[in-house]
Amino acid sequence: MSSVFDDLVGQEHIIQILQSAAAASRNGTQTQEMTHTWLFTGPPGSGRSSAAVAFAQALICLKNGCSACSDCNAAKTSGHPDVEVIRTEGLSIKVEEIRELLTRVAWAPSLASWRVVVMEDADRLTESAANALLKAIEEPGTRTVWLLCAPTLHDVLPTIRSRCRHLQLRTPSIAAVTQVLINRDKISPEMAQFAARASQGHIGRARFLSTNATARSNRKTIMQLPMKLGSLASALEAAQILLNIATEEANTTSETRDEVEIEKLQEAYGKGATGRGMATGGSKAVKDLEKEQKSRATRMVRDSIDGALVDLATFYRDVMLVQAGSMDALINSDLSAEIEKCAYDTRSDASTNKLDAIMQTRTQLAMNSAPLASIEALMCRLA
Ligand SMILES: [Zn+2]
């Protein structure tokens, strides 16, 4: 029998916990024991929000998350009145947004036994937003279950995390990701193996790489950059290439989504109508949405740059491995000739320094440094 938990790759250790918690919550006498606040942590791509959504489905489905009934489907597509999935478009979740959310979820569930709120980026709560949320969490007798997601435990305020049941997701093994790509996405074994390795257990990225030729060619261009850093001019050029690719990749994804969202919103307000609805509420709503989309686009470009830097780091990681005398576990086996050459041409302490430089640049970018200047400085250090 299929289940909403089938899509969670390499997370057997928590599926068991979630399944029994969902089953117990259906037993009316045990509602007192139900944990109302859960925290899902795990590295990017491990599927922490997929795990939270699957648990939300299991909590409202009458068959413990069968993945086939209308409740399961509605919960997954944000169409269930008792399930709310909060995805952050901006860089932070503000207190006004939490207050508005709290008024929405204050009522008892309409159909299910629980009202479930999945918050995909609990690490982006501002301090005042987190405090507002804390009050709601502490309220006794509530029938709302909070499923918070964050990269690590330390990304959430101690006051909140101390009230959560914590579940730590693992990075799925390369073999597990390869199997999923072959079985579920019907990818050829060679391609699946390559994509799983190159994306280091990040399932979404692995699927994207294995199904998208442009993504593969972009990755190749970025991975060739270390061989082209002969002079200052070429280092600056490499920075521009990396930035262009990352921006283009992020924009391609967001433009299609932006258009669909605007279209939907205009429909909701009666598109084409010149009545008062569109004139007053409608155009303001469209403007608000455009503003949100702009801040999301900024965030996606930053994420995309970070992804490119992670890729680049794997190159120097492989170089270090070869310098240490091992060729077996290369992440970038498609570049083994280039990696070997680099390993013989440079010293191993230089590789360590380069890897450090990449990690420092990632930290700076996460703290909002200017992308072009940071990447240019990095490329000069890698040259
Ligand atoms: Zn179901």
GROMACS .gro file of N, CA, C and O in nm, residues 219 223-224 226-227 311-323 326-327 329-346 351:
model
  156
  219ARG      N    1   2.651   2.357  -1.516
  219ARG     CA    2   2.736   2.302  -1.412
  219ARG      C    3   2.876   2.278  -1.467
  219ARG      O    4   2.976   2.310  -1.403
  223MET      N    5   3.229   2.424  -1.337
  223MET     CA    6   3.334   2.335  -1.289
  223MET      C    7   3.463   2.349  -1.370
  223MET      O    8   3.569   2.303  -1.326
  224GLN      N    9   3.455   2.410  -1.489
  224GLN     CA   10   3.576   2.433  -1.568
  224GLN      C   11   3.648   2.562  -1.526
  224GLN      O   12   3.763   2.584  -1.565
  226PRO      N   13   3.795   2.669  -1.253
  226PRO     CA   14   3.925   2.663  -1.186
  226PRO      C   15   4.042   2.651  -1.284
  226PRO      O   16   4.153   2.696  -1.254
  227MET      N   17   4.017   2.594  -1.404
  227MET     CA   18   4.126   2.576  -1.499
  227MET      C   19   4.152   2.704  -1.580
  227MET      O   20   4.244   2.709  -1.660
  311ASP      N   21   2.915   2.366  -0.565
  311ASP     CA   22   2.968   2.284  -0.674
  311ASP      C   23   3.119   2.304  -0.689
  311ASP      O   24   3.195   2.209  -0.699
  312LEU      N   25   3.157   2.431  -0.689
  312LEU     CA   26   3.298   2.465  -0.705
  312LEU      C   27   3.381   2.406  -0.591
  312LEU      O   28   3.493   2.357  -0.614
  313ALA      N   29   3.327   2.409  -0.473
  313ALA     CA   30   3.400   2.354  -0.357
  313ALA      C   31   3.426   2.205  -0.375
  313ALA      O   32   3.532   2.154  -0.336
  314THR      N   33   3.331   2.134  -0.439
  314THR     CA   34   3.352   1.990  -0.458
  314THR      C   35   3.472   1.963  -0.549
  314THR      O   36   3.538   1.861  -0.537
  315PHE      N   37   3.501   2.059  -0.640
  315PHE     CA   38   3.618   2.042  -0.727
  315PHE      C   39   3.746   2.037  -0.642
  315PHE      O   40   3.827   1.946  -0.656
  316TYR      N   41   3.761   2.135  -0.551
  316TYR     CA   42   3.883   2.140  -0.468
  316TYR      C   43   3.886   2.029  -0.364
  316TYR      O   44   3.993   1.981  -0.326
  317ARG      N   45   3.769   1.986  -0.324
  317ARG     CA   46   3.761   1.871  -0.232
  317ARG      C   47   3.817   1.747  -0.303
  317ARG      O   48   3.894   1.670  -0.246
  318ASP      N   49   3.780   1.732  -0.432
  318ASP     CA   50   3.830   1.620  -0.511
  318ASP      C   51   3.981   1.630  -0.532
  318ASP      O   52   4.052   1.531  -0.526
  319VAL      N   53   4.028   1.754  -0.558
  319VAL     CA   54   4.172   1.776  -0.577
  319VAL      C   55   4.247   1.731  -0.452
  319VAL      O   56   4.348   1.660  -0.459
  320MET      N   57   4.193   1.769  -0.334
  320MET     CA   58   4.258   1.731  -0.208
  320MET      C   59   4.262   1.579  -0.191
  320MET      O   60   4.358   1.522  -0.140
  321LEU      N   61   4.153   1.516  -0.234
  321LEU     CA   62   4.145   1.370  -0.222
  321LEU      C   63   4.256   1.304  -0.305
  321LEU      O   64   4.324   1.212  -0.258
  322VAL      N   65   4.272   1.353  -0.429
  322VAL     CA   66   4.375   1.298  -0.516
  322VAL      C   67   4.514   1.326  -0.457
  322VAL      O   68   4.602   1.239  -0.458
  323GLN      N   69   4.531   1.446  -0.402
  323GLN     CA   70   4.660   1.480  -0.340
  323GLN      C   71   4.690   1.389  -0.221
  323GLN      O   72   4.804   1.364  -0.187
  326SER      N   73   4.397   0.927  -0.316
  326SER     CA   74   4.278   0.847  -0.342
  326SER      C   75   4.204   0.897  -0.466
  326SER      O   76   4.182   1.017  -0.482
  327MET      N   77   4.168   0.806  -0.554
  327MET     CA   78   4.090   0.844  -0.672
  327MET      C   79   3.951   0.781  -0.667
  327MET      O   80   3.871   0.799  -0.757
  329ALA      N   81   3.674   0.798  -0.451
  329ALA     CA   82   3.545   0.857  -0.414
  329ALA      C   83   3.528   0.998  -0.470
  329ALA      O   84   3.474   1.086  -0.405
  330LEU      N   85   3.574   1.021  -0.593
  330LEU     CA   86   3.558   1.153  -0.652
  330LEU      C   87   3.410   1.186  -0.672
  330LEU      O   88   3.333   1.103  -0.719
  331ILE      N   89   3.372   1.310  -0.634
  331ILE     CA   90   3.236   1.354  -0.660
  331ILE      C   91   3.222   1.384  -0.809
  331ILE      O   92   3.124   1.349  -0.872
  332ASN      N   93   3.326   1.447  -0.864
  332ASN     CA   94   3.319   1.488  -1.005
  332ASN      C   95   3.400   1.393  -1.092
  332ASN      O   96   3.501   1.432  -1.151
  333SER      N   97   3.355   1.269  -1.100
  333SER     CA   98   3.433   1.170  -1.175
  333SER      C   99   3.437   1.207  -1.323
  333SER      O  100   3.525   1.165  -1.396
  334ASP      N  101   3.340   1.291  -1.369
  334ASP     CA  102   3.341   1.332  -1.509
  334ASP      C  103   3.457   1.428  -1.538
  334ASP      O  104   3.487   1.456  -1.652
  335LEU      N  105   3.521   1.481  -1.433
  335LEU     CA  106   3.630   1.577  -1.453
  335LEU      C  107   3.762   1.521  -1.401
  335LEU      O  108   3.852   1.598  -1.363
  336SER      N  109   3.774   1.389  -1.397
  336SER     CA  110   3.890   1.331  -1.328
  336SER      C  111   4.023   1.377  -1.388
  336SER      O  112   4.120   1.398  -1.315
  337ALA      N  113   4.029   1.398  -1.520
  337ALA     CA  114   4.154   1.441  -1.583
  337ALA      C  115   4.195   1.579  -1.532
  337ALA      O  116   4.310   1.602  -1.491
  338GLU      N  117   4.099   1.672  -1.531
  338GLU     CA  118   4.126   1.808  -1.485
  338GLU      C  119   4.166   1.809  -1.337
  338GLU      O  120   4.257   1.880  -1.297
  339ILE      N  121   4.096   1.727  -1.259
  339ILE     CA  122   4.123   1.722  -1.116
  339ILE      C  123   4.263   1.668  -1.090
  339ILE      O  124   4.339   1.724  -1.010
  340GLU      N  125   4.300   1.565  -1.164
  340GLU     CA  126   4.434   1.508  -1.148
  340GLU      C  127   4.542   1.609  -1.183
  340GLU      O  128   4.641   1.623  -1.112
  341LYS      N  129   4.520   1.680  -1.292
  341LYS     CA  130   4.619   1.780  -1.336
  341LYS      C  131   4.637   1.885  -1.227
  341LYS      O  132   4.748   1.919  -1.187
  342CYS      N  133   4.524   1.935  -1.177
  342CYS     CA  134   4.528   2.038  -1.073
  342CYS      C  135   4.598   1.985  -0.947
  342CYS      O  136   4.674   2.057  -0.881
  343ALA      N  137   4.574   1.858  -0.918
  343ALA     CA  138   4.634   1.798  -0.799
  343ALA      C  139   4.786   1.792  -0.810
  343ALA      O  140   4.857   1.814  -0.712
  344TYR      N  141   4.838   1.765  -0.931
  344TYR     CA  142   4.983   1.756  -0.948
  344TYR      C  143   5.047   1.893  -0.961
  344TYR      O  144   5.162   1.912  -0.925
  345ASP      N  145   4.970   1.990  -1.013
  345ASP     CA  146   5.026   2.124  -1.037
  345ASP      C  147   5.029   2.211  -0.911
  345ASP      O  148   5.096   2.313  -0.909
  346THR      N  149   4.949   2.176  -0.811
  346THR     CA  150   4.942   2.264  -0.693
  346THR      C  151   4.974   2.185  -0.567
  346THR      O  152   4.977   2.062  -0.567
  351SER      N  153   4.518   2.389  -0.180
  351SER     CA  154   4.380   2.340  -0.196
  351SER      C  155   4.296   2.370  -0.072
  351SER      O  156   4.180   2.411  -0.081
   0.00000   0.00000   0.00000
